[in-house]
Structure formats: C-alpha cells, structure tokens
PDB file of C-alpha atoms and ligand atoms in Angstrom:
ATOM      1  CA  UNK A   6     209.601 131.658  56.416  1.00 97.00           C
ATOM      2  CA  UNK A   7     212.965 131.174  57.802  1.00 97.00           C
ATOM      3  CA  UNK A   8     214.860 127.842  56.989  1.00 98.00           C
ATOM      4  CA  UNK A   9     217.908 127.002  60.068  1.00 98.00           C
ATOM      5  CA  UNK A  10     219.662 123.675  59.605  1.00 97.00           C
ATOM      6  CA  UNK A  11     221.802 123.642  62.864  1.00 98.00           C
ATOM      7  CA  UNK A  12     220.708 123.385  66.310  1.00 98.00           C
ATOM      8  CA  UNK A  13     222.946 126.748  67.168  1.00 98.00           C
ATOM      9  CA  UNK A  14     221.368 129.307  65.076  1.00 98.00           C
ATOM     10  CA  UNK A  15     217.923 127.705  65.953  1.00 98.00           C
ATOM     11  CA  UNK A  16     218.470 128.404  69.333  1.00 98.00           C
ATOM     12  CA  UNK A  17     220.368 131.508  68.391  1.00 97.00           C
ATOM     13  CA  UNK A  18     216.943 132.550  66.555  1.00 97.00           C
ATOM     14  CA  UNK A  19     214.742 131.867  69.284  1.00 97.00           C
ATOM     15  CA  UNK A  20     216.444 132.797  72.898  1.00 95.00           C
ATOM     16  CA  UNK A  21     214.469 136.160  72.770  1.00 95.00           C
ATOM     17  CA  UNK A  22     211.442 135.169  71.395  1.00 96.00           C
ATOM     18  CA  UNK A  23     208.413 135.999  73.591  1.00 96.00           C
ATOM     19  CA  UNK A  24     205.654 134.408  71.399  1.00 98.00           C
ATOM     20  CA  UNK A  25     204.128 131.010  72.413  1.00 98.00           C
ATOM     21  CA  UNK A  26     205.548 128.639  70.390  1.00 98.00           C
ATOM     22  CA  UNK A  27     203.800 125.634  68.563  1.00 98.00           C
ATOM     23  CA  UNK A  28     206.515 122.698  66.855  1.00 99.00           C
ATOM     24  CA  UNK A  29     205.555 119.957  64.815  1.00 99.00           C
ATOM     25  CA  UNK A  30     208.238 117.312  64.578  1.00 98.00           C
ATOM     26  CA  UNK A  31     207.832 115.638  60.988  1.00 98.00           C
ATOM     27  CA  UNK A  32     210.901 113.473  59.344  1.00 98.00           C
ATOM     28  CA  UNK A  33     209.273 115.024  55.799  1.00 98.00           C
ATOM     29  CA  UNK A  34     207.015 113.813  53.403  1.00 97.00           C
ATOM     30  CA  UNK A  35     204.615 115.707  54.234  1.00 98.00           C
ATOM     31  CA  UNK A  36     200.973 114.876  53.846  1.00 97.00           C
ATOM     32  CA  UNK A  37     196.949 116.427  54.698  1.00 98.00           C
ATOM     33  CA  UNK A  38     198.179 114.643  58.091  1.00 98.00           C
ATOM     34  CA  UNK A  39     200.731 117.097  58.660  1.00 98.00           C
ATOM     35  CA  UNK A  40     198.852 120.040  58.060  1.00 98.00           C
ATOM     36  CA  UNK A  41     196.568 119.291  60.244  1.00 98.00           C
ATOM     37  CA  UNK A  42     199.094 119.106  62.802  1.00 98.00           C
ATOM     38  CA  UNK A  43     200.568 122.716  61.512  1.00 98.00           C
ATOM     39  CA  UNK A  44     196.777 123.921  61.224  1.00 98.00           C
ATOM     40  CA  UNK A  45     196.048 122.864  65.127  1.00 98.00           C
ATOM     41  CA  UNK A  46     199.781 124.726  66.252  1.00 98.00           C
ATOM     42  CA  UNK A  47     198.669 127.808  64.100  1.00 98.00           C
ATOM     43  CA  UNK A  48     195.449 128.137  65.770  1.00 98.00           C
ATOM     44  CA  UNK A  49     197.018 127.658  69.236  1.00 98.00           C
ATOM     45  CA  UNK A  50     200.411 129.531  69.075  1.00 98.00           C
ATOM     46  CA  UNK A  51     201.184 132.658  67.599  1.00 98.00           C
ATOM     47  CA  UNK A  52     204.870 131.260  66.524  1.00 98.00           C
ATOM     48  CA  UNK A  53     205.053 128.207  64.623  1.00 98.00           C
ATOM     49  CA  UNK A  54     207.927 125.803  63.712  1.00 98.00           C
ATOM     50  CA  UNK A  55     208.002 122.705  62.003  1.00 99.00           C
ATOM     51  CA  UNK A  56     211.442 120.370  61.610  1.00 98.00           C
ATOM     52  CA  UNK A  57     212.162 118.176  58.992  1.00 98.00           C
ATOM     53  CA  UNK A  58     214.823 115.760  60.391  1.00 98.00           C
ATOM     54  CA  UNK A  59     214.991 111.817  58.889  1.00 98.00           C
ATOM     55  CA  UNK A  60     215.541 110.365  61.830  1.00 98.00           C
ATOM     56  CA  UNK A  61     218.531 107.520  61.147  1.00 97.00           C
ATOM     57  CA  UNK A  62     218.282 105.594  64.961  1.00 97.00           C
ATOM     58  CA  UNK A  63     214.408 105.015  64.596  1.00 98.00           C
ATOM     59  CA  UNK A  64     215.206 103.081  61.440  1.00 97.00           C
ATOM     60  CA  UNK A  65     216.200  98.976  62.355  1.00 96.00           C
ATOM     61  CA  UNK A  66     218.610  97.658  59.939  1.00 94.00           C
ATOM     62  CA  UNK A  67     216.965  96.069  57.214  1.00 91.00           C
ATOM     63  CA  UNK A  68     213.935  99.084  57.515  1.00 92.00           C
ATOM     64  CA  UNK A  69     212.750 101.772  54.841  1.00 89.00           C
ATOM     65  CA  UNK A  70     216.038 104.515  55.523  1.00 95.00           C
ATOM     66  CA  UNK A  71     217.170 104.404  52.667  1.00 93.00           C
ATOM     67  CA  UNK A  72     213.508 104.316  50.172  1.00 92.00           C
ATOM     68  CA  UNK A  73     212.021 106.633  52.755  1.00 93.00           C
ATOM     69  CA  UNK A  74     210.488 109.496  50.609  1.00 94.00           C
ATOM     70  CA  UNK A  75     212.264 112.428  50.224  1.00 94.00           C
ATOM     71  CA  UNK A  76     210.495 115.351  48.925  1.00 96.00           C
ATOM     72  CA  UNK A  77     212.551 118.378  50.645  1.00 97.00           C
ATOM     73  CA  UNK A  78     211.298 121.367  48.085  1.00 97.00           C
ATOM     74  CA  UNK A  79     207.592 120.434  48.183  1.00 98.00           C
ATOM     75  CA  UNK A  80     207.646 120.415  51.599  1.00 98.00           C
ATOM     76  CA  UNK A  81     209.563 123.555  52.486  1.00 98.00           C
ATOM     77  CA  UNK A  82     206.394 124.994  49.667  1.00 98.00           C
ATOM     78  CA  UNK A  83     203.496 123.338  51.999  1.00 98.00           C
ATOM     79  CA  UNK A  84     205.396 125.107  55.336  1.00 98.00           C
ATOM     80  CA  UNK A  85     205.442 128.237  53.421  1.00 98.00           C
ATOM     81  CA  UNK A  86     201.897 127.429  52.319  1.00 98.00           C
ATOM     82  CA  UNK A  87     200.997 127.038  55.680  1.00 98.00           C
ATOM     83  CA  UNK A  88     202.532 130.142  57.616  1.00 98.00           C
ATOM     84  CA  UNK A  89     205.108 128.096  59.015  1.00 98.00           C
ATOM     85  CA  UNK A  90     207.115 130.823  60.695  1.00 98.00           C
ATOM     86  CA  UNK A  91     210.369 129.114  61.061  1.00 98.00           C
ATOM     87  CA  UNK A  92     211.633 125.523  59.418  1.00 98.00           C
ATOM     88  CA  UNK A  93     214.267 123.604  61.101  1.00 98.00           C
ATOM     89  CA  UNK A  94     216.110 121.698  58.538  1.00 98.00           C
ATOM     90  CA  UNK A  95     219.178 119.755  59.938  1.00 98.00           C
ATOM     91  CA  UNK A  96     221.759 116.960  58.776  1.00 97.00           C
ATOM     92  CA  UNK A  97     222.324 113.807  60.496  1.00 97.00           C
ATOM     93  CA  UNK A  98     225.567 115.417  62.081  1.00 97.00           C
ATOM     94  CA  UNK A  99     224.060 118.408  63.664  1.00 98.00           C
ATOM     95  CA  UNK A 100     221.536 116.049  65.622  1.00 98.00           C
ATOM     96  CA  UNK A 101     224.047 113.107  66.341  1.00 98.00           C
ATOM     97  CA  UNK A 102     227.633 112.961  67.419  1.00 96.00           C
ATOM     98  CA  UNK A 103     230.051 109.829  68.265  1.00 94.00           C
ATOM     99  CA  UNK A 104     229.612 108.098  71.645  1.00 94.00           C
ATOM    100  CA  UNK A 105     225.974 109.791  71.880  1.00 94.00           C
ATOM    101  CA  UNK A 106     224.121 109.661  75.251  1.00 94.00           C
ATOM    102  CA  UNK A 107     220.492 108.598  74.777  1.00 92.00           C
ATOM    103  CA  UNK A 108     217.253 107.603  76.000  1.00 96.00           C
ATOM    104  CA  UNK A 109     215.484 104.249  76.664  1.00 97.00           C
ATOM    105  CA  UNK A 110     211.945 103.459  76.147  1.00 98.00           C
ATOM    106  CA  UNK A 111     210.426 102.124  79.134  1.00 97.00           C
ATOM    107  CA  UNK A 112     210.861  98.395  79.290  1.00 95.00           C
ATOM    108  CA  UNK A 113     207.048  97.088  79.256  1.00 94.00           C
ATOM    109  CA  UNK A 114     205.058 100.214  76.970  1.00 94.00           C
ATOM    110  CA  UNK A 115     207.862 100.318  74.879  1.00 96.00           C
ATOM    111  CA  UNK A 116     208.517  97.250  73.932  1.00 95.00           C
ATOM    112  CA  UNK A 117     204.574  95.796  72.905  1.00 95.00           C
ATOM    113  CA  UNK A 118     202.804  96.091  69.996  1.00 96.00           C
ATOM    114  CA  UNK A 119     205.287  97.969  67.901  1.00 95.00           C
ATOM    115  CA  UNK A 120     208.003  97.828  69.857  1.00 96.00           C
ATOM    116  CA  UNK A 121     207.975  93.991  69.706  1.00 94.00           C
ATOM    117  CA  UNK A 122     208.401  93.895  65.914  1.00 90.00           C
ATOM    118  CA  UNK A 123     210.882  96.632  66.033  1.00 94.00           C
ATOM    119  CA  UNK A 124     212.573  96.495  69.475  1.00 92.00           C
ATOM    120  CA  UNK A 125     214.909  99.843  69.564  1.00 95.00           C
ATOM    121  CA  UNK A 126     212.526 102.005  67.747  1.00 97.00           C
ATOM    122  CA  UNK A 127     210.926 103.632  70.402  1.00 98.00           C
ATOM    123  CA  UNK A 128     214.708 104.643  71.818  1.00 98.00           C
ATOM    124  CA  UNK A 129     214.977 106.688  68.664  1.00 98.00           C
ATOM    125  CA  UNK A 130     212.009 108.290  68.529  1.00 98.00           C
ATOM    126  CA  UNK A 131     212.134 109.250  72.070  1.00 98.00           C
ATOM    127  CA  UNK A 132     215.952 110.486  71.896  1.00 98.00           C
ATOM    128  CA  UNK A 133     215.342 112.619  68.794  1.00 98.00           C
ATOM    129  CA  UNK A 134     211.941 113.916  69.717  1.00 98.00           C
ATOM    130  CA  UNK A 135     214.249 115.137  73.378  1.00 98.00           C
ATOM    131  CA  UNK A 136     216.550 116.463  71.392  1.00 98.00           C
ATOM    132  CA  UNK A 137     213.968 118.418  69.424  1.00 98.00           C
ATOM    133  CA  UNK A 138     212.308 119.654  71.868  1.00 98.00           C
ATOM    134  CA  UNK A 139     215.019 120.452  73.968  1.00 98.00           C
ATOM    135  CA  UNK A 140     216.431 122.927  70.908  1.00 98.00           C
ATOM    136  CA  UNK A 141     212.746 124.095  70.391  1.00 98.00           C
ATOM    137  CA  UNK A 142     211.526 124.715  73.717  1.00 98.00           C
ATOM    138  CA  UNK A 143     208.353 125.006  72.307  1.00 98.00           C
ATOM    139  CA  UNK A 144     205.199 125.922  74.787  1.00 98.00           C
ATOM    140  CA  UNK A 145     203.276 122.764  72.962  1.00 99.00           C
ATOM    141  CA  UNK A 146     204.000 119.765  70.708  1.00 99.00           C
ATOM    142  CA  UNK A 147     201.909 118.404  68.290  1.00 99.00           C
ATOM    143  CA  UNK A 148     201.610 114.687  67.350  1.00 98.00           C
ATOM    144  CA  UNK A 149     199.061 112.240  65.377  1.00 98.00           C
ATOM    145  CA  UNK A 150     197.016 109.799  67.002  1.00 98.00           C
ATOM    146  CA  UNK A 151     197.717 107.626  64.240  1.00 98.00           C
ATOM    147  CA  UNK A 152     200.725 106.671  66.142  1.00 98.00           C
ATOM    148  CA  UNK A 153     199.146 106.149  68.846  1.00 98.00           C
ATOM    149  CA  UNK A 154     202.078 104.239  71.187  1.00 98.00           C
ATOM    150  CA  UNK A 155     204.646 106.875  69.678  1.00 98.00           C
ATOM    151  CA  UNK A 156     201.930 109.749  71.340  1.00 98.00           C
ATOM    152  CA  UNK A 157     201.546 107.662  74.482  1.00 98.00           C
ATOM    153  CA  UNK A 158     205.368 107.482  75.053  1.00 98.00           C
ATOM    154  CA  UNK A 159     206.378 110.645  74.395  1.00 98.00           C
ATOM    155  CA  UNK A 160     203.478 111.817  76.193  1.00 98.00           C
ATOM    156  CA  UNK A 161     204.797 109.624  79.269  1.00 98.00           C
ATOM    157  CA  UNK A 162     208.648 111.183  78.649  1.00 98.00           C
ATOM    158  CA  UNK A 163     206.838 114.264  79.242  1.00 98.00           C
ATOM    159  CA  UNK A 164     205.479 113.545  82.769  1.00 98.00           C
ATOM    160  CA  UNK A 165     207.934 111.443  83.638  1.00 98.00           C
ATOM    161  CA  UNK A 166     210.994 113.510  82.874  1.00 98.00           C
ATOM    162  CA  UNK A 167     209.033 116.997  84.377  1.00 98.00           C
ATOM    163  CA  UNK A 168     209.551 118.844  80.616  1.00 98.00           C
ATOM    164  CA  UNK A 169     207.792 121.717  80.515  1.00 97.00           C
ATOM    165  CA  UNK A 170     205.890 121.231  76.917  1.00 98.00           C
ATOM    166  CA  UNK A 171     202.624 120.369  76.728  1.00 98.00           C
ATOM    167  CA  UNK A 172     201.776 117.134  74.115  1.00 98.00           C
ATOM    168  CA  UNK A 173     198.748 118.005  71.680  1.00 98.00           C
ATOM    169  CA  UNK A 174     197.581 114.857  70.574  1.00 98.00           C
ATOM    170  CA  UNK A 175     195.309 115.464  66.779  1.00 98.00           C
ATOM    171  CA  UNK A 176     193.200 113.209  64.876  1.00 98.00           C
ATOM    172  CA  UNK A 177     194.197 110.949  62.087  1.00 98.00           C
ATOM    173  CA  UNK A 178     193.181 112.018  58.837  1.00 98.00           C
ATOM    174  CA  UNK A 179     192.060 109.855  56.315  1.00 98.00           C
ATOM    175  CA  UNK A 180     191.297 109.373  52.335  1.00 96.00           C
ATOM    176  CA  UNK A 181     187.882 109.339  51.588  1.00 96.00           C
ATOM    177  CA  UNK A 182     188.167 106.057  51.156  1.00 95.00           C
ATOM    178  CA  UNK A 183     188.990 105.580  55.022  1.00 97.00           C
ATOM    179  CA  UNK A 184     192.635 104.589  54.072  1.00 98.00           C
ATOM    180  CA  UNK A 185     194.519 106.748  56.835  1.00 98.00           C
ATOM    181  CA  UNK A 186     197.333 109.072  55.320  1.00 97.00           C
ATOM    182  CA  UNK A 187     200.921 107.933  56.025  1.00 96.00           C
ATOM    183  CA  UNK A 188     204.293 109.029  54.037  1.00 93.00           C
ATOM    184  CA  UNK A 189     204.888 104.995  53.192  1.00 93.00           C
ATOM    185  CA  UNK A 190     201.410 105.101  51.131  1.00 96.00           C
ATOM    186  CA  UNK A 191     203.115 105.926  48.311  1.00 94.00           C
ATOM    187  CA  UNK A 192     204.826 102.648  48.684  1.00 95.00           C
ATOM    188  CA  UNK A 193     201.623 101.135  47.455  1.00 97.00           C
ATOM    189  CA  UNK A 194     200.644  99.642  43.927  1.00 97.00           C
ATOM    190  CA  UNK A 195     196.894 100.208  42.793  1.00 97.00           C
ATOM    191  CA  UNK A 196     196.001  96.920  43.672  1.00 97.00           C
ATOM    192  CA  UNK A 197     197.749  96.765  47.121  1.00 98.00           C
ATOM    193  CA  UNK A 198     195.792 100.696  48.019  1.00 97.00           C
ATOM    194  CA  UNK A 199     192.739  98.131  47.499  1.00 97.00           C
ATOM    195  CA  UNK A 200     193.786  95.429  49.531  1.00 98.00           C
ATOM    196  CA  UNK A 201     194.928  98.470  52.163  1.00 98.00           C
ATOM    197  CA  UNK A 202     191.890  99.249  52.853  1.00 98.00           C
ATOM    198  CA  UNK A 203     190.978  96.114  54.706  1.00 98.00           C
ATOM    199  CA  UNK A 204     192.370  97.903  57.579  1.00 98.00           C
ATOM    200  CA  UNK A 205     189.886 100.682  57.751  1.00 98.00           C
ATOM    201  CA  UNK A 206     187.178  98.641  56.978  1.00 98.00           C
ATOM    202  CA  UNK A 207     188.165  96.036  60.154  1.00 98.00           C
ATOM    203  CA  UNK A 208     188.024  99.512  62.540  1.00 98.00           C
ATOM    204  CA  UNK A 209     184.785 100.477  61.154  1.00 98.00           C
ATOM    205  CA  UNK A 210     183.742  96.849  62.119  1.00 98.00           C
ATOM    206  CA  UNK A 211     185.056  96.730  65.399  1.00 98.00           C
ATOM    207  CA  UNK A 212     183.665 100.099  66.200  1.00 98.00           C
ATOM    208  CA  UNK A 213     180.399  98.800  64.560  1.00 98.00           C
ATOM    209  CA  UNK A 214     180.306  95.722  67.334  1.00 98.00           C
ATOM    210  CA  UNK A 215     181.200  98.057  70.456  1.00 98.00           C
ATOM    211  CA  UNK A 216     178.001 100.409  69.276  1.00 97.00           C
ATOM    212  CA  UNK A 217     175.826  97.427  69.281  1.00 98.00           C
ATOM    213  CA  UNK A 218     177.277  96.708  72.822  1.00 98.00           C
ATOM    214  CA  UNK A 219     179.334  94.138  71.909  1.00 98.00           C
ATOM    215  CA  UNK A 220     182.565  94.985  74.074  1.00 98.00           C
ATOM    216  CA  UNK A 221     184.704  91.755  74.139  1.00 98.00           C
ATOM    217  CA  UNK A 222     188.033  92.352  73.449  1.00 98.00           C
ATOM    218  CA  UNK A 223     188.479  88.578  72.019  1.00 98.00           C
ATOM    219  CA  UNK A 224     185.172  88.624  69.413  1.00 98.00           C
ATOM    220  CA  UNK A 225     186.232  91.988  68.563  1.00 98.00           C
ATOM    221  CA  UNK A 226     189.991  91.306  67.623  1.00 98.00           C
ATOM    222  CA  UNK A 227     188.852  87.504  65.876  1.00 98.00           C
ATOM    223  CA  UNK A 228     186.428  90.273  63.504  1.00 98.00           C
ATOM    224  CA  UNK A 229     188.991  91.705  62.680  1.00 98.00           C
ATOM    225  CA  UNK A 230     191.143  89.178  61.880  1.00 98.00           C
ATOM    226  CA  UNK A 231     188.345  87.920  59.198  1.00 98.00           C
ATOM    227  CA  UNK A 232     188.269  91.271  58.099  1.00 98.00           C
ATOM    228  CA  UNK A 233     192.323  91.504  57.278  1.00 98.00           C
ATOM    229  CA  UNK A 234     193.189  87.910  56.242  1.00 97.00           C
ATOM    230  CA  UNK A 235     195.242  87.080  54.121  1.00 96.00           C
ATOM    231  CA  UNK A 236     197.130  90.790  55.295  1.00 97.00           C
ATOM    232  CA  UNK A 237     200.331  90.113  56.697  1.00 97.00           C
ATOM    233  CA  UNK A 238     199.261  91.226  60.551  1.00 98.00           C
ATOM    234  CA  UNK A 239     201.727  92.236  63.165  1.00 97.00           C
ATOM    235  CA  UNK A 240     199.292  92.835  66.055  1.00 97.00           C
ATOM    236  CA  UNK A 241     195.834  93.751  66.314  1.00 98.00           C
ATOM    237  CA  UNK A 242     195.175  94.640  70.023  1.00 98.00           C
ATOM    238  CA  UNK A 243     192.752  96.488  72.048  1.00 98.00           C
ATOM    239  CA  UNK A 244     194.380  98.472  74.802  1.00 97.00           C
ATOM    240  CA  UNK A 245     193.443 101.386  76.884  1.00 96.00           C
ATOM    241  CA  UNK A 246     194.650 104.802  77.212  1.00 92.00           C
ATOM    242  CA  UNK A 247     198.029 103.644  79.558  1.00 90.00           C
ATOM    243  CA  UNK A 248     198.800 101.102  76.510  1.00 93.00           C
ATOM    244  CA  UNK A 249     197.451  97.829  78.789  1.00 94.00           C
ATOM    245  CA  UNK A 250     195.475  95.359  76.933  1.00 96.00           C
ATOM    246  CA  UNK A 251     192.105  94.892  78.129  1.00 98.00           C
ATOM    247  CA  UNK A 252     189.683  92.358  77.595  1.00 98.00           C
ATOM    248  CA  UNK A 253     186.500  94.860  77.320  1.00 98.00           C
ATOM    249  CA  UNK A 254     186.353  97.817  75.217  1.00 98.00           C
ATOM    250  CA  UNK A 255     185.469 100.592  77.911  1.00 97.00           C
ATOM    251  CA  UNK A 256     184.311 103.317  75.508  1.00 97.00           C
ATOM    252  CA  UNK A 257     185.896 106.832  76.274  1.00 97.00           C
ATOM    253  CA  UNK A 258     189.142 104.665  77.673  1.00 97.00           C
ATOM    254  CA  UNK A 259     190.107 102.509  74.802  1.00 98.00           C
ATOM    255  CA  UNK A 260     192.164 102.334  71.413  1.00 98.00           C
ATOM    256  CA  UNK A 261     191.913  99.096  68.680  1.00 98.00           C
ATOM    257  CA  UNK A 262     195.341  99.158  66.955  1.00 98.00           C
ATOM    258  CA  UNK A 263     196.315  97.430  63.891  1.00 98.00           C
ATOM    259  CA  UNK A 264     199.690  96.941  62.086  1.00 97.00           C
ATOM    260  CA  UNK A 265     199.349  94.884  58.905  1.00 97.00           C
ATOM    261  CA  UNK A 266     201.952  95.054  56.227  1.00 96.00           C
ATOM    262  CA  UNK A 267     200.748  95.024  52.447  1.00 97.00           C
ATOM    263  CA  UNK A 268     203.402  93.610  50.275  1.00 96.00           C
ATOM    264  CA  UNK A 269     206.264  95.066  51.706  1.00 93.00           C
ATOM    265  CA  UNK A 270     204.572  97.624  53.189  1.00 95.00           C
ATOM    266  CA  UNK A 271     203.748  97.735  56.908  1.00 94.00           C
ATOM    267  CA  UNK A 272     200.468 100.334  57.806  1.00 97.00           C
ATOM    268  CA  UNK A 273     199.463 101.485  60.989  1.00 97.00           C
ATOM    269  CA  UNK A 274     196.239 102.228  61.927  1.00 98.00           C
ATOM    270  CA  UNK A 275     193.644 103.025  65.078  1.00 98.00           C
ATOM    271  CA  UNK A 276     190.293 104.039  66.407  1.00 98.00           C
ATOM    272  CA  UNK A 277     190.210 106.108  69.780  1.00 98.00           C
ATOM    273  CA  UNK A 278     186.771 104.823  71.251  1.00 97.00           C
TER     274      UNK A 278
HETATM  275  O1  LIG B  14     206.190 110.614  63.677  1.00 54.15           O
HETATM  276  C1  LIG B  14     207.237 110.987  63.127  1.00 54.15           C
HETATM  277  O2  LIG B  14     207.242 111.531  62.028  1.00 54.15           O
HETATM  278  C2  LIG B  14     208.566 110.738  63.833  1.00 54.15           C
HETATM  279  O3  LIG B  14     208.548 109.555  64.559  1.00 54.15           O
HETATM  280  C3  LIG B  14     209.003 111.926  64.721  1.00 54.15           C
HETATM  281  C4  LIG B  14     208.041 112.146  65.865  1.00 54.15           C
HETATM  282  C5  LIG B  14     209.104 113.183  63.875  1.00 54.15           C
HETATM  283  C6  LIG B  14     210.384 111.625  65.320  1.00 54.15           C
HETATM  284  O4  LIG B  14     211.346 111.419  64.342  1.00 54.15           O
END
C-alpha cells in the first residue's frame, strides 16, 4: 500500500492510471463502519483509495477538533488489512491555503436538522469532500447512510455541480447491541454506552409502529421522544429522501433521524424505511 500526503504526488500517482477507481473519504478513526465502506469500493473497483484528512472547517468553534481520536498507525494497519491500494494522508496545509475559495451548502437542506445546531458544517464537509474528489477523480465515492444529510448533500453537489463520480451510499453498521458505530463512541463511559442505546431502541420502535401501519409522522416522533427522554435531543424528524419533512412515513421514501447527545457526546442515528 502506498501512503501520499500531498495533493501533487497523488495526482502525480494517478494521471495514468486506467483502473476504475473506488475512494473512501474518512477523517480517521477508523471503525467496522469504514470497512464496510472499503469492502463495498473493493468489490466494485479494481483500484482503491482511502484518505485520512481531519477536516479543521467542519469543526464549529467550541466542537470535538481538538479530542477528536487520532489513531494514525492502526489505521494505516486496517487499510493495509484491507487491500487499500493507495492511502492519501495529508496535513492541514496541503488541503487549505490563505484567502481559500469555497463552497456553500444550499440554504434550506443545509441548514435543517444538523445544520441548524451547527450552521457552517455542511460548508466544510462539502468544500473538503470537492477538494477530495477533485484530487481523486475517483469513478465512485463511498459514504454511510448513517449520515444521512451529509450523503444527501454531497449527493446533491454531485448533480448539481455535473461531477462526474458516482455517490455509493452503504448501510450503517451497528454493535450487536444496535448501538450504531461512530469514531465519537469512544467518547462514552459504561454507563452512558447504556443510556446510548435509547437511540436504537426509539428506531426499532418507530419502525415497529410504521409495520403495524401506523404512519403518522407526529405519533411516531412523540414515541420516540418517550423512548429518549431524559437524552439531550437535537432533532428527531421524519423526512423523505429530498430531506423534506413529511407528516406520513411513505415506506420505500422515508428516513427517521435522531441526534441526541449523551453527556457531552452528541450521536447520530437513522432508519432508511
Ligand atoms: O464523514 C466523514 O468522515 C467526513 O465528514 C468526510 C466525508 C470524510 C469529510 O471530511
């Protein structure tokens, strides 16, 4: 496996290269939720690369920067694990400059639900992710439904900036326990894991009610709300697959979101009905 740290020699490395190529943006970390992101690119691609980039303008003042986990040699061993053909590996500096140009989320998807709580995030994630791809050019992308709005935007970049990657979206993966994986789960004392899984359990509820035919967005959400309490909970919102909130689960069109924080830990999680 080849490790590159500046955007040059990645480029460099990969002007000739004829194979398809599969990329899977991480910021490190990396987790079972990962490799099944590098397990769907290796079955689809015959050239795989993986970045490892901390992504500083995603971050709001005040956020987890600076206690985000940092576990650079175990992960370079899972890539090499996984037949990661090529890691990209840069510094702050070979990503940003002074007086950057950058992109804006759009003003109504990307500034709901997440974006409400943390209002320039979605700028970030979009500018880097442009960046990445653009020093990639990978034939397909691979992202987690478990951020669901993060898939749906870049997704939407996609289309609506005419990029010629295609956006593979893969399934969450989850403890046994149902907690879903995330790199801040290590933030979590025994007894907050516990109180975690309140969130899994409120899906399983809600997706409980819409099998019984119960499809109200309203009864569904209030469930749920039971379910979490006393979890600190940003949102809990039913939308569908454009990221509107609707007031009936349509199954096959919908997603039930939650963002809870436990301690000082906030969680995503989501079920794709
Ligand atoms: O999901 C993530 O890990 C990050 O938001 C991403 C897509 C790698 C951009 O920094």
């Amino acid at each position: 496996m080849k490790i590159i740290s500046t955007p040059l020699e990645l480029k460099e490395q990969l002007k000739d290269e004829k194979r398809s190529i599969g990329f899977v943006p991480t910021m490190g970390a990396l987790h079972e939720g990962h490799i099944a992101l590098i397990k769907k690119a290796k079955e689809q691609n015959e050239f795989v690369v993986v970045s490892i980039f901390l992504n500083p303008t995603q971050f709001l003042k005040g956020e987890d920067l600076d206690k985000y986990p940092k576990k650079d040699e175990a992960d370079k061993k899972i890539c090499k694990l996984c037949g990661v053909d090529l890691l990209f590996f840069p510094q702050a500096n070979d990503i940003y400059g002074s007086d950057e140009v950058s992109l804006l989320a759009p003003k109504v998807r990307g500034y709901v639900l997440e974006g409400e709580s943390r209002p320039s995030h979605f700028n970030g994630v979009l500018t880097v992710v442009m960046k990445l791809l653009n020093i990639v050019s990978p034939k397909r992308a691979y992202f987690g439904k478990k951020d669901a709005q993060q898939l749906n935007l870049i997704s939407l970049m996609v289309k609506q900036l005419f990029m010629n990657v295609e956006i593979v979206a893969v399934d969450t993966v989850r403890e046994k326990d149902g907690l879903a994986l995330s790199s801040r789960n290590v933030y979590l004392s025994a007894s907050q894991r516990q109180e975690a899984l309140k969130i899994p359990t409120s899906l399983r509820s809600a997706t409980a009610m819409v099998m019984k035919g119960l499809l109200d967005s309203e009864l569904i959400i209030a469930n749920m709300r039971e379910i979490l309490y006393p979890l600190d909970i940003s949102y809990v919102a039913i939308v569908n697959r454009e990221f509107t909130q609707v007031d009936k689960v349509e199954i096959g069109n919908s997603i039930i979101l939650v963002e809870a924080s436990v301690g000082d830990t906030r969680l995503l999680d989501n079920i794709w009905l």
